[in-house]
Amino acid sequence: MASSPPTPRPRYASARRGLTGLTLAGAAALVAGLLGPASASADDAFVSDADTSSNVTHVTNVPKTESMSDFNSDLAFTGDYAIGGNYNGFVVYDISEPEDPQIVSEVLCPGGQGDVSVSGDLLYFSVDYPRAGTECGAASVPTTDPEGFEGIRIFDISDKANPQYVAAVPTDCGSHTNTLVPGKDGEHEYVYVSSYSPSERFPNCQPPHDKISIIEVPVDDPASAELVDAPVLFPDGGNTGTSGCHDITVYPTKDIAAGACMGDGILMDISDPAAPVVTEVVRDTNFAFWHSATFTNNGETVTFTDELGGGGAATCSEAIGPERGANAIYAIGDDALEFQSYYKIDRHQTATENCVAHNGSLIPVPGQDFFVQSWYQGGVSVIDFNDPENPREIGHFDRDPIDDDRLVLGGSWSAYYYNGYVYSSDISRGLDVLKLDDPRLRAAERVRMDEFNPQSQPEYRPGRGEGR
């Protein structure tokens, strides 16, 4: 579901750090790169190194394994499982006991940050570094290679211990992120693919790239998934620097979507999910890179994030200030998005900690608006933004710097609330599990979901014990 690389990403040809010397590539190509059940090495007794507020408990950490030694990225959830993206592939965690998660399987399948969405037994997996073929194990190729594959890989994860590659759909400029959109007929679903950074040198990523790609998936025949449209969102060109979208969040029950598109924030009408229509565009001179979005429960307000510095800079400082690298909250008016306020953590970080607004989700308190959000090495923030003009932090989880002497990329990429716990995907240190103990959030513990893709936002209704 939604994310970006820890550094601004040029589209380049050579294999990136962590992917060279891939010893399992040949075997991975035969099936799906499955490494089988695995367990990470950890101390017998878990000891947290984090500072937490009194209402947040760091329950446990699942370290990364050697095979997934590259950057961790986004998360999606299905039943008793969390799926964690990684630049080397993806990990399936059994979270039936949230305080003792277990790694069920790891699929070695490099191709970029590995954004993930789940739908029933299907996993949609983003590929945005070109490969020599569609299946796992295909070698890296130059972006100038017209035969190079980038786009969406589809896996069958009905057997969590043995995910199987199903098909792949190429898209222009690949897939940096992907968003699952349910169909209206119950027979199809759609994947909105966001990508950016075109160049005349890239045969499969030509400018202008003011569009997204839409993949239609027959629910009963996912191997027949195909690209059905690539709508241009900015027919007159976007803001300076806009060349595609970074991420899209949909709110299916409201038929709306919010796009974070580099230099622009947009709203879309998705009443026909195969043909989204842009209804509003907003710009902000304080924003460097429109990164992601989240709606309030009633769908009347939307929060956009600004990934100043591409995630690789130390921007949570007094010098940068509270209005850059922050969230911007907008009311959805009849004719325009109306600015309400900025929110940025006021826990200033050190010069060696990359820190900026990143991925988060609503905490499912029906009818209320509480948000949990990642800030890289700024940790995880729990935010009350019931008053969109005065959002405030009500809880936090904040580790020590990875390195006191130099800037090292790391921290929480994504933090999402799912069935009673917060799961944080740490770039370098694995999966963290947090427990919130706050009377304002108790109602969320009664909300149970069978599936959760944070970029396909459910509605939490008062009086209902589950997301809709």
Short mmCIF file of C-alpha atoms in Angstrom, two decimals:
data_model
loop_
_atom_site.label_atom_id
_atom_site.label_comp_id
_atom_site.label_asym_id
_atom_site.label_seq_id
_atom_site.Cartn_x
_atom_site.Cartn_y
_atom_site.Cartn_z
CA MET A 1 0.00 0.00 0.00
CA ALA A 2 1.77 3.31 -0.02
CA SER A 3 5.51 4.39 0.38
CA SER A 4 8.66 5.80 -1.13
CA PRO A 5 12.36 5.02 -1.15
CA PRO A 6 14.45 6.44 1.67
CA THR A 7 16.37 8.50 -0.90
CA PRO A 8 15.16 10.29 -4.04
CA ARG A 9 15.10 7.59 -6.69
CA PRO A 10 16.72 8.10 -10.07
CA ARG A 11 15.75 5.41 -12.56
CA TYR A 12 19.05 3.71 -13.15
CA ALA A 13 20.40 0.61 -14.81
CA SER A 14 22.71 -1.16 -12.40
CA ALA A 15 21.59 -3.44 -9.62
CA ARG A 16 21.06 -1.42 -6.46
CA ARG A 17 22.68 -1.95 -3.08
CA GLY A 18 21.76 -5.26 -1.52
CA LEU A 19 20.82 -7.00 -4.77
CA THR A 20 24.27 -7.84 -6.12
CA GLY A 21 25.59 -11.35 -5.65
CA LEU A 22 22.09 -12.82 -5.55
CA THR A 23 22.91 -16.49 -4.99
CA LEU A 24 19.32 -17.78 -5.01
CA ALA A 25 18.25 -16.11 -8.24
CA GLY A 26 18.35 -19.28 -10.31
CA ALA A 27 16.31 -21.29 -7.86
CA ALA A 28 13.90 -18.43 -7.35
CA ALA A 29 13.14 -18.31 -11.05
CA LEU A 30 11.91 -21.90 -10.97
CA VAL A 31 9.03 -21.22 -8.64
CA ALA A 32 8.49 -17.91 -6.90
CA GLY A 33 11.74 -17.35 -5.05
CA LEU A 34 10.32 -19.04 -1.97
CA LEU A 35 12.81 -19.50 0.82
CA GLY A 36 10.38 -21.43 3.00
CA PRO A 37 9.52 -20.98 6.66
CA ALA A 38 12.12 -18.96 8.47
CA SER A 39 12.79 -17.46 11.84
CA ALA A 40 14.87 -14.42 12.60
CA SER A 41 17.59 -14.61 15.18
CA ALA A 42 16.64 -12.69 18.31
CA ASP A 43 17.54 -12.58 21.96
CA ASP A 44 15.50 -14.86 24.19
CA ALA A 45 14.22 -11.84 26.08
CA PHE A 46 13.03 -8.86 24.07
CA VAL A 47 14.33 -5.53 25.35
CA SER A 48 13.10 -2.31 23.79
CA ASP A 49 15.55 0.48 23.01
CA ALA A 50 12.77 3.01 22.39
CA ASP A 51 11.37 5.99 24.23
CA THR A 52 7.58 5.67 24.45
CA SER A 53 4.79 7.76 25.92
CA SER A 54 2.93 6.30 28.87
CA ASN A 55 0.06 5.09 26.65
CA VAL A 56 2.26 3.20 24.16
CA THR A 57 4.00 -0.12 24.85
CA HIS A 58 6.68 -1.57 22.58
CA VAL A 59 5.51 -5.16 22.66
CA THR A 60 8.11 -6.89 20.50
CA ASN A 61 10.38 -6.71 17.48
CA VAL A 62 10.93 -9.31 14.74
CA PRO A 63 14.38 -8.67 13.25
CA LYS A 64 15.00 -8.97 9.54
CA THR A 65 16.54 -12.16 8.23
CA GLU A 66 19.64 -12.37 6.06
CA SER A 67 17.58 -13.03 2.92
CA MET A 68 15.57 -9.86 3.50
CA SER A 69 18.57 -7.75 4.40
CA ASP A 70 17.54 -4.89 2.11
CA PHE A 71 15.13 -2.08 3.06
CA ASN A 72 11.77 -3.03 4.55
CA SER A 73 8.86 -1.13 3.03
CA ASP A 74 5.07 -1.25 3.28
CA LEU A 75 2.55 -3.57 4.95
CA ALA A 76 -0.83 -5.12 4.18
CA PHE A 77 -2.96 -7.47 6.29
CA THR A 78 -5.18 -10.48 5.73
CA GLY A 79 -6.73 -12.56 8.51
CA ASP A 80 -4.03 -13.55 10.99
CA TYR A 81 -1.22 -12.47 8.68
CA ALA A 82 0.78 -9.37 7.87
CA ILE A 83 2.57 -9.11 4.53
CA GLY A 84 5.72 -7.01 4.61
CA GLY A 85 7.30 -5.61 1.46
CA ASN A 86 11.07 -5.49 1.07
CA TYR A 87 13.40 -4.46 -1.74
CA ASN A 88 14.33 -8.17 -1.96
CA GLY A 89 10.74 -9.47 -2.04
CA PHE A 90 8.16 -9.97 0.69
CA VAL A 91 7.67 -11.64 4.06
CA VAL A 92 4.57 -13.37 5.44
CA TYR A 93 4.18 -12.99 9.21
CA ASP A 94 1.76 -15.00 11.33
CA ILE A 95 0.33 -12.43 13.77
CA SER A 96 -2.34 -14.66 15.33
CA GLU A 97 -0.41 -14.01 18.54
CA PRO A 98 0.50 -10.34 18.06
CA GLU A 99 2.98 -10.33 20.92
CA ASP A 100 4.90 -13.21 19.33
CA PRO A 101 4.75 -12.89 15.51
CA GLN A 102 6.33 -15.67 13.48
CA ILE A 103 7.82 -15.57 9.99
CA VAL A 104 5.90 -18.11 7.91
CA SER A 105 7.64 -17.62 4.57
CA GLU A 106 9.85 -15.27 2.59
CA VAL A 107 9.67 -14.82 -1.16
CA LEU A 108 12.86 -13.64 -2.80
CA CYS A 109 11.63 -11.44 -5.63
CA PRO A 110 13.66 -8.23 -6.07
CA GLY A 111 12.47 -5.32 -8.18
CA GLY A 112 12.33 -2.15 -6.13
CA GLN A 113 10.54 -1.29 -2.95
CA GLY A 114 7.94 -4.04 -3.25
CA ASP A 115 4.74 -2.20 -2.37
CA VAL A 116 1.99 -4.68 -1.44
CA SER A 117 -1.81 -5.00 -1.49
CA VAL A 118 -3.87 -8.08 -0.62
CA SER A 119 -7.27 -9.25 -1.79
CA GLY A 120 -8.50 -12.62 -0.58
CA ASP A 121 -5.92 -15.13 -1.75
CA LEU A 122 -4.17 -12.65 -4.03
CA LEU A 123 -1.16 -10.44 -3.41
CA TYR A 124 -0.36 -7.51 -5.72
CA PHE A 125 3.35 -6.67 -5.66
CA SER A 126 4.96 -3.57 -7.20
CA VAL A 127 8.06 -3.74 -9.41
CA ASP A 128 9.77 -0.45 -10.25
CA TYR A 129 13.34 -1.49 -11.03
CA PRO A 130 13.45 -3.18 -14.47
CA ARG A 131 14.01 -6.93 -14.67
CA ALA A 132 14.86 -9.27 -17.54
CA GLY A 133 11.55 -11.13 -17.10
CA THR A 134 8.28 -11.11 -15.24
CA GLU A 135 8.95 -13.93 -12.77
CA CYS A 136 10.98 -13.83 -9.58
CA GLY A 137 14.66 -14.38 -10.09
CA ALA A 138 14.84 -12.39 -13.33
CA ALA A 139 18.03 -10.40 -13.45
CA SER A 140 18.26 -6.63 -13.26
CA VAL A 141 18.50 -4.90 -16.63
CA PRO A 142 19.14 -1.30 -17.68
CA THR A 143 16.16 1.04 -17.72
CA THR A 144 17.08 1.70 -21.35
CA ASP A 145 16.27 -1.93 -22.24
CA PRO A 146 12.91 -1.95 -24.10
CA GLU A 147 12.35 -5.58 -23.05
CA GLY A 148 12.78 -4.83 -19.36
CA PHE A 149 9.77 -5.60 -17.14
CA GLU A 150 8.31 -3.24 -14.56
CA GLY A 151 4.75 -3.27 -13.26
CA ILE A 152 2.65 -5.56 -11.05
CA ARG A 153 3.37 -9.16 -10.11
CA ILE A 154 0.44 -11.21 -8.83
CA PHE A 155 0.82 -14.04 -6.32
CA ASP A 156 -1.56 -16.65 -4.92
CA ILE A 157 -1.05 -16.60 -1.14
CA SER A 158 -3.77 -19.10 -0.21
CA ASP A 159 -0.97 -21.22 1.25
CA LYS A 160 0.90 -18.67 3.34
CA ALA A 161 3.87 -21.01 3.67
CA ASN A 162 4.12 -21.44 -0.08
CA PRO A 163 3.06 -18.36 -2.11
CA GLN A 164 2.87 -18.99 -5.85
CA TYR A 165 3.57 -16.61 -8.71
CA VAL A 166 0.47 -16.22 -10.93
CA ALA A 167 1.02 -13.50 -13.52
CA ALA A 168 2.48 -10.08 -14.20
CA VAL A 169 1.19 -6.95 -15.91
CA PRO A 170 3.68 -4.40 -17.29
CA THR A 171 2.96 -0.69 -16.79
CA ASP A 172 4.69 2.44 -18.04
CA CYS A 173 7.42 3.52 -15.61
CA GLY A 174 6.71 0.42 -13.55
CA SER A 175 4.84 0.45 -10.25
CA HIS A 176 6.24 2.50 -7.41
CA THR A 177 3.09 1.95 -5.36
CA ASN A 178 -0.23 0.22 -5.93
CA THR A 179 -3.74 0.68 -4.56
CA LEU A 180 -6.49 -1.93 -4.52
CA VAL A 181 -9.94 -0.72 -5.64
CA PRO A 182 -12.96 -3.06 -5.33
CA GLY A 183 -15.16 -3.39 -8.39
CA LYS A 184 -18.90 -2.67 -8.36
CA ASP A 185 -19.95 -5.96 -9.95
CA GLY A 186 -18.23 -8.32 -7.54
CA GLU A 187 -16.53 -9.99 -10.49
CA HIS A 188 -13.63 -7.61 -11.00
CA GLU A 189 -11.26 -5.54 -8.93
CA TYR A 190 -8.83 -2.87 -9.96
CA VAL A 191 -5.27 -1.92 -9.12
CA TYR A 192 -4.30 1.73 -9.48
CA VAL A 193 -0.60 1.91 -10.28
CA SER A 194 1.40 5.03 -9.40
CA SER A 195 4.80 5.74 -10.91
CA TYR A 196 6.95 8.67 -11.89
CA SER A 197 10.37 9.91 -13.12
CA PRO A 198 10.11 9.50 -16.91
CA SER A 199 12.96 10.19 -19.31
CA GLU A 200 13.39 10.27 -23.06
CA ARG A 201 16.15 7.71 -22.51
CA PHE A 202 13.70 5.16 -21.06
CA PRO A 203 11.68 3.38 -23.79
CA ASN A 204 9.05 2.18 -21.30
CA CYS A 205 8.83 5.42 -19.35
CA GLN A 206 8.46 8.32 -21.75
CA PRO A 207 7.56 11.90 -20.81
CA PRO A 208 5.12 13.39 -20.26
CA HIS A 209 3.96 10.91 -17.67
CA ASP A 210 0.95 12.74 -16.22
CA LYS A 211 -1.02 9.56 -15.69
CA ILE A 212 -1.64 6.44 -13.66
CA SER A 213 -2.17 2.88 -14.90
CA ILE A 214 -5.31 0.87 -14.17
CA ILE A 215 -5.21 -2.93 -14.09
CA GLU A 216 -8.46 -4.89 -14.17
CA VAL A 217 -8.39 -8.27 -12.44
CA PRO A 218 -11.14 -10.88 -12.99
CA VAL A 219 -11.65 -12.22 -9.47
CA ASP A 220 -12.11 -15.79 -10.70
CA ASP A 221 -9.25 -15.64 -13.22
CA PRO A 222 -6.45 -13.41 -11.91
CA ALA A 223 -4.03 -14.79 -14.50
CA SER A 224 -6.07 -12.82 -17.07
CA ALA A 225 -5.41 -9.48 -15.36
CA GLU A 226 -4.68 -6.76 -17.89
CA LEU A 227 -4.04 -3.07 -18.29
CA VAL A 228 -7.36 -1.45 -19.25
CA ASP A 229 -6.54 2.26 -19.13
CA ALA A 230 -3.85 4.81 -18.35
CA PRO A 231 -5.85 7.99 -17.70
CA VAL A 232 -4.06 11.32 -17.94
CA LEU A 233 -4.70 13.17 -14.69
CA PHE A 234 -3.06 16.42 -15.73
CA PRO A 235 -4.06 17.10 -19.37
CA ASP A 236 -2.56 20.58 -19.16
CA GLY A 237 0.50 19.40 -17.27
CA GLY A 238 0.97 19.26 -13.54
CA ASN A 239 2.82 21.57 -11.21
CA THR A 240 6.55 22.02 -11.78
CA GLY A 241 8.15 18.67 -11.05
CA THR A 242 4.97 16.61 -11.39
CA SER A 243 5.50 13.62 -13.68
CA GLY A 244 3.06 11.07 -12.33
CA CYS A 245 1.73 10.19 -8.89
CA HIS A 246 3.50 8.78 -5.89
CA ASP A 247 0.54 7.20 -4.13
CA ILE A 248 -3.26 7.06 -4.12
CA THR A 249 -5.64 6.35 -1.26
CA VAL A 250 -9.20 5.34 -2.14
CA TYR A 251 -12.29 5.46 0.07
CA PRO A 252 -14.56 2.99 -1.78
CA THR A 253 -17.71 3.49 0.30
CA LYS A 254 -17.53 7.22 -0.47
CA ASP A 255 -16.49 6.77 -4.15
CA ILE A 256 -13.56 9.14 -3.66
CA ALA A 257 -9.79 8.95 -3.91
CA ALA A 258 -6.93 11.25 -2.98
CA GLY A 259 -3.77 11.29 -5.05
CA ALA A 260 -0.38 12.51 -3.86
CA CYS A 261 1.25 13.42 -7.15
CA MET A 262 4.70 14.89 -6.52
CA GLY A 263 3.87 18.59 -7.01
CA ASP A 264 0.08 18.30 -6.70
CA GLY A 265 -2.59 16.93 -4.41
CA ILE A 266 -5.76 15.75 -6.15
CA LEU A 267 -9.20 14.39 -5.41
CA MET A 268 -10.91 11.94 -7.74
CA ASP A 269 -14.41 10.61 -8.25
CA ILE A 270 -14.11 6.80 -8.47
CA SER A 271 -17.80 5.95 -8.77
CA ASP A 272 -16.64 4.10 -11.89
CA PRO A 273 -13.44 2.56 -10.55
CA ALA A 274 -12.21 1.80 -14.06
CA ALA A 275 -12.49 5.47 -15.02
CA PRO A 276 -11.47 7.84 -12.18
CA VAL A 277 -12.13 11.54 -12.75
CA VAL A 278 -10.08 14.32 -11.19
CA THR A 279 -12.38 16.75 -9.38
CA GLU A 280 -9.98 19.00 -7.47
CA VAL A 281 -6.30 19.93 -7.53
CA VAL A 282 -4.37 21.69 -4.76
CA ARG A 283 -0.81 23.00 -4.46
CA ASP A 284 1.21 24.20 -1.49
CA THR A 285 4.43 26.19 -1.66
CA ASN A 286 5.57 24.58 1.59
CA PHE A 287 5.32 21.09 0.09
CA ALA A 288 8.39 19.56 -1.56
CA PHE A 289 6.90 16.17 -2.54
CA TRP A 290 3.23 15.15 -2.19
CA HIS A 291 3.69 11.64 -0.88
CA SER A 292 0.51 10.03 0.50
CA ALA A 293 -2.99 10.77 1.80
CA THR A 294 -5.56 9.67 4.38
CA PHE A 295 -9.24 10.65 4.71
CA THR A 296 -11.09 11.27 7.95
CA ASN A 297 -13.84 8.84 8.85
CA ASN A 298 -16.60 10.99 7.40
CA GLY A 299 -14.65 11.60 4.20
CA GLU A 300 -14.97 15.36 4.63
CA THR A 301 -11.30 16.02 5.36
CA VAL A 302 -8.09 14.68 3.87
CA THR A 303 -4.53 14.72 5.19
CA PHE A 304 -1.64 14.83 2.70
CA THR A 305 1.99 14.16 3.65
CA ASP A 306 5.07 15.96 2.40
CA GLU A 307 8.18 13.80 2.04
CA LEU A 308 10.72 16.61 2.17
CA GLY A 309 14.19 15.31 1.35
CA GLY A 310 12.89 12.05 -0.11
CA GLY A 311 12.95 10.40 3.30
CA GLY A 312 16.72 10.53 3.50
CA ALA A 313 17.24 13.84 5.27
CA ALA A 314 17.13 15.01 8.88
CA THR A 315 14.18 17.40 8.57
CA CYS A 316 12.55 17.08 12.02
CA SER A 317 14.52 19.97 13.42
CA GLU A 318 13.97 23.45 14.72
CA ALA A 319 15.80 24.86 11.71
CA ILE A 320 13.43 23.21 9.18
CA GLY A 321 10.41 24.23 11.24
CA PRO A 322 6.86 22.91 11.62
CA GLU A 323 5.45 23.58 8.14
CA ARG A 324 7.82 21.64 5.89
CA GLY A 325 8.09 17.87 5.84
CA ALA A 326 4.73 17.87 7.58
CA ASN A 327 1.11 16.81 7.13
CA ALA A 328 -1.28 19.31 5.59
CA ILE A 329 -4.95 18.92 6.45
CA TYR A 330 -7.63 20.06 4.02
CA ALA A 331 -11.41 20.24 4.30
CA ILE A 332 -13.15 18.97 1.19
CA GLY A 333 -15.35 21.83 0.06
CA ASP A 334 -17.87 22.07 -2.76
CA ASP A 335 -15.43 23.74 -5.13
CA ALA A 336 -11.98 23.45 -3.58
CA LEU A 337 -9.83 21.87 -0.94
CA GLU A 338 -9.67 24.29 1.98
CA PHE A 339 -6.47 24.35 4.04
CA GLN A 340 -6.98 23.78 7.78
CA SER A 341 -3.55 23.29 9.38
CA TYR A 342 -0.16 21.64 9.35
CA TYR A 343 0.91 18.89 11.70
CA LYS A 344 4.49 17.86 12.37
CA ILE A 345 5.99 16.06 15.34
CA ASP A 346 7.58 18.52 17.75
CA ARG A 347 9.99 15.92 19.11
CA HIS A 348 13.03 17.31 17.34
CA GLN A 349 15.40 14.62 16.10
CA THR A 350 19.16 14.70 15.77
CA ALA A 351 21.15 15.57 12.66
CA THR A 352 21.90 11.86 12.13
CA GLU A 353 18.23 10.81 12.02
CA ASN A 354 16.33 10.86 8.73
CA CYS A 355 12.87 12.07 9.69
CA VAL A 356 9.84 13.31 7.75
CA ALA A 357 6.10 12.62 7.45
CA HIS A 358 5.45 9.14 6.03
CA ASN A 359 2.83 6.35 5.96
CA GLY A 360 0.01 5.94 8.46
CA SER A 361 -3.65 5.05 8.91
CA LEU A 362 -6.71 5.89 10.91
CA ILE A 363 -7.09 4.14 14.25
CA PRO A 364 -10.55 2.55 13.92
CA VAL A 365 -12.43 4.50 16.56
CA PRO A 366 -15.87 4.68 14.92
CA GLY A 367 -16.91 8.23 14.17
CA GLN A 368 -13.64 9.69 15.48
CA ASP A 369 -10.37 10.72 13.84
CA PHE A 370 -7.22 9.38 15.45
CA PHE A 371 -4.21 8.66 13.29
CA VAL A 372 -1.05 6.59 13.69
CA GLN A 373 1.83 7.59 11.47
CA SER A 374 5.45 6.76 10.67
CA TRP A 375 8.20 9.39 10.68
CA TYR A 376 11.22 7.26 9.76
CA GLN A 377 13.72 7.79 12.61
CA GLY A 378 11.20 10.17 14.17
CA GLY A 379 9.40 6.95 15.11
CA VAL A 380 5.64 6.51 15.32
CA SER A 381 3.22 9.27 16.28
CA VAL A 382 -0.34 8.84 17.56
CA ILE A 383 -2.32 11.92 16.54
CA ASP A 384 -5.72 13.34 17.50
CA PHE A 385 -7.02 15.35 14.56
CA ASN A 386 -10.71 15.45 15.42
CA ASP A 387 -10.25 19.20 15.25
CA PRO A 388 -8.54 19.57 11.85
CA GLU A 389 -7.42 23.09 12.75
CA ASN A 390 -5.64 21.90 15.90
CA PRO A 391 -4.18 18.39 15.52
CA ARG A 392 -1.98 17.20 18.37
CA GLU A 393 0.17 14.24 19.31
CA ILE A 394 -1.23 12.04 22.08
CA GLY A 395 1.33 9.25 22.01
CA HIS A 396 4.67 8.24 20.52
CA PHE A 397 7.27 5.52 19.97
CA ASP A 398 10.76 6.85 19.24
CA ARG A 399 13.93 4.79 19.00
CA ASP A 400 17.45 6.09 19.60
CA PRO A 401 19.44 7.09 16.51
CA ILE A 402 20.82 4.17 14.53
CA ASP A 403 24.17 5.95 14.55
CA ASP A 404 25.08 8.93 16.72
CA ASP A 405 27.88 10.10 14.43
CA ARG A 406 26.53 9.84 10.89
CA LEU A 407 23.22 9.86 9.05
CA VAL A 408 22.08 6.27 8.45
CA LEU A 409 18.85 5.53 6.60
CA GLY A 410 16.32 3.75 8.74
CA GLY A 411 13.29 4.08 10.94
CA SER A 412 9.58 3.40 10.59
CA TRP A 413 8.41 3.30 6.97
CA SER A 414 4.79 2.42 7.76
CA ALA A 415 2.74 2.24 10.93
CA TYR A 416 -0.79 0.84 10.78
CA TYR A 417 -3.41 -0.18 13.33
CA TYR A 418 -4.83 -3.66 12.77
CA ASN A 419 -7.05 -5.67 15.10
CA GLY A 420 -5.86 -4.23 18.38
CA TYR A 421 -2.19 -3.52 17.67
CA VAL A 422 0.02 -1.14 15.72
CA TYR A 423 2.47 -2.77 13.32
CA SER A 424 5.47 -0.71 12.26
CA SER A 425 7.72 -1.72 9.38
CA ASP A 426 11.20 -0.51 10.28
CA ILE A 427 13.50 -0.11 7.28
CA SER A 428 16.51 -1.68 8.94
CA ARG A 429 15.34 -3.22 12.21
CA GLY A 430 12.39 -5.38 11.20
CA LEU A 431 8.77 -5.49 12.34
CA ASP A 432 7.80 -3.67 15.54
CA VAL A 433 4.54 -4.34 17.38
CA LEU A 434 3.03 -1.63 19.59
CA LYS A 435 0.08 -1.69 22.00
CA LEU A 436 -1.94 1.46 22.69
CA ASP A 437 -3.51 1.95 26.11
CA ASP A 438 -5.58 5.11 25.98
CA PRO A 439 -9.26 5.53 26.93
CA ARG A 440 -9.83 7.63 23.80
CA LEU A 441 -8.81 4.65 21.66
CA ARG A 442 -10.50 1.77 23.50
CA ALA A 443 -13.35 1.51 21.01
CA ALA A 444 -10.82 0.56 18.32
CA GLU A 445 -10.11 -2.71 20.13
CA ARG A 446 -13.64 -3.91 19.29
CA VAL A 447 -13.15 -3.34 15.56
CA ARG A 448 -12.10 -6.53 13.78
CA MET A 449 -11.16 -6.72 10.12
CA ASP A 450 -10.61 -9.72 7.89
CA GLU A 451 -8.38 -7.71 5.57
CA PHE A 452 -6.72 -4.30 5.57
CA ASN A 453 -4.97 -2.39 2.83
CA PRO A 454 -4.28 1.06 4.32
CA GLN A 455 -4.52 2.70 0.87
CA SER A 456 -7.99 1.21 0.41
CA GLN A 457 -9.59 2.92 3.36
CA PRO A 458 -12.50 1.31 5.23
CA GLU A 459 -15.26 3.20 7.00
CA TYR A 460 -15.60 2.80 10.77
CA ARG A 461 -19.22 3.40 11.70
CA PRO A 462 -20.51 4.04 15.23
CA GLY A 463 -22.30 1.00 16.56
CA ARG A 464 -20.48 -1.37 14.21
CA GLY A 465 -17.89 -3.83 15.44
CA GLU A 466 -15.95 -3.98 12.21
CA GLY A 467 -14.68 -1.88 9.33
CA ARG A 468 -16.90 -1.43 6.26
#
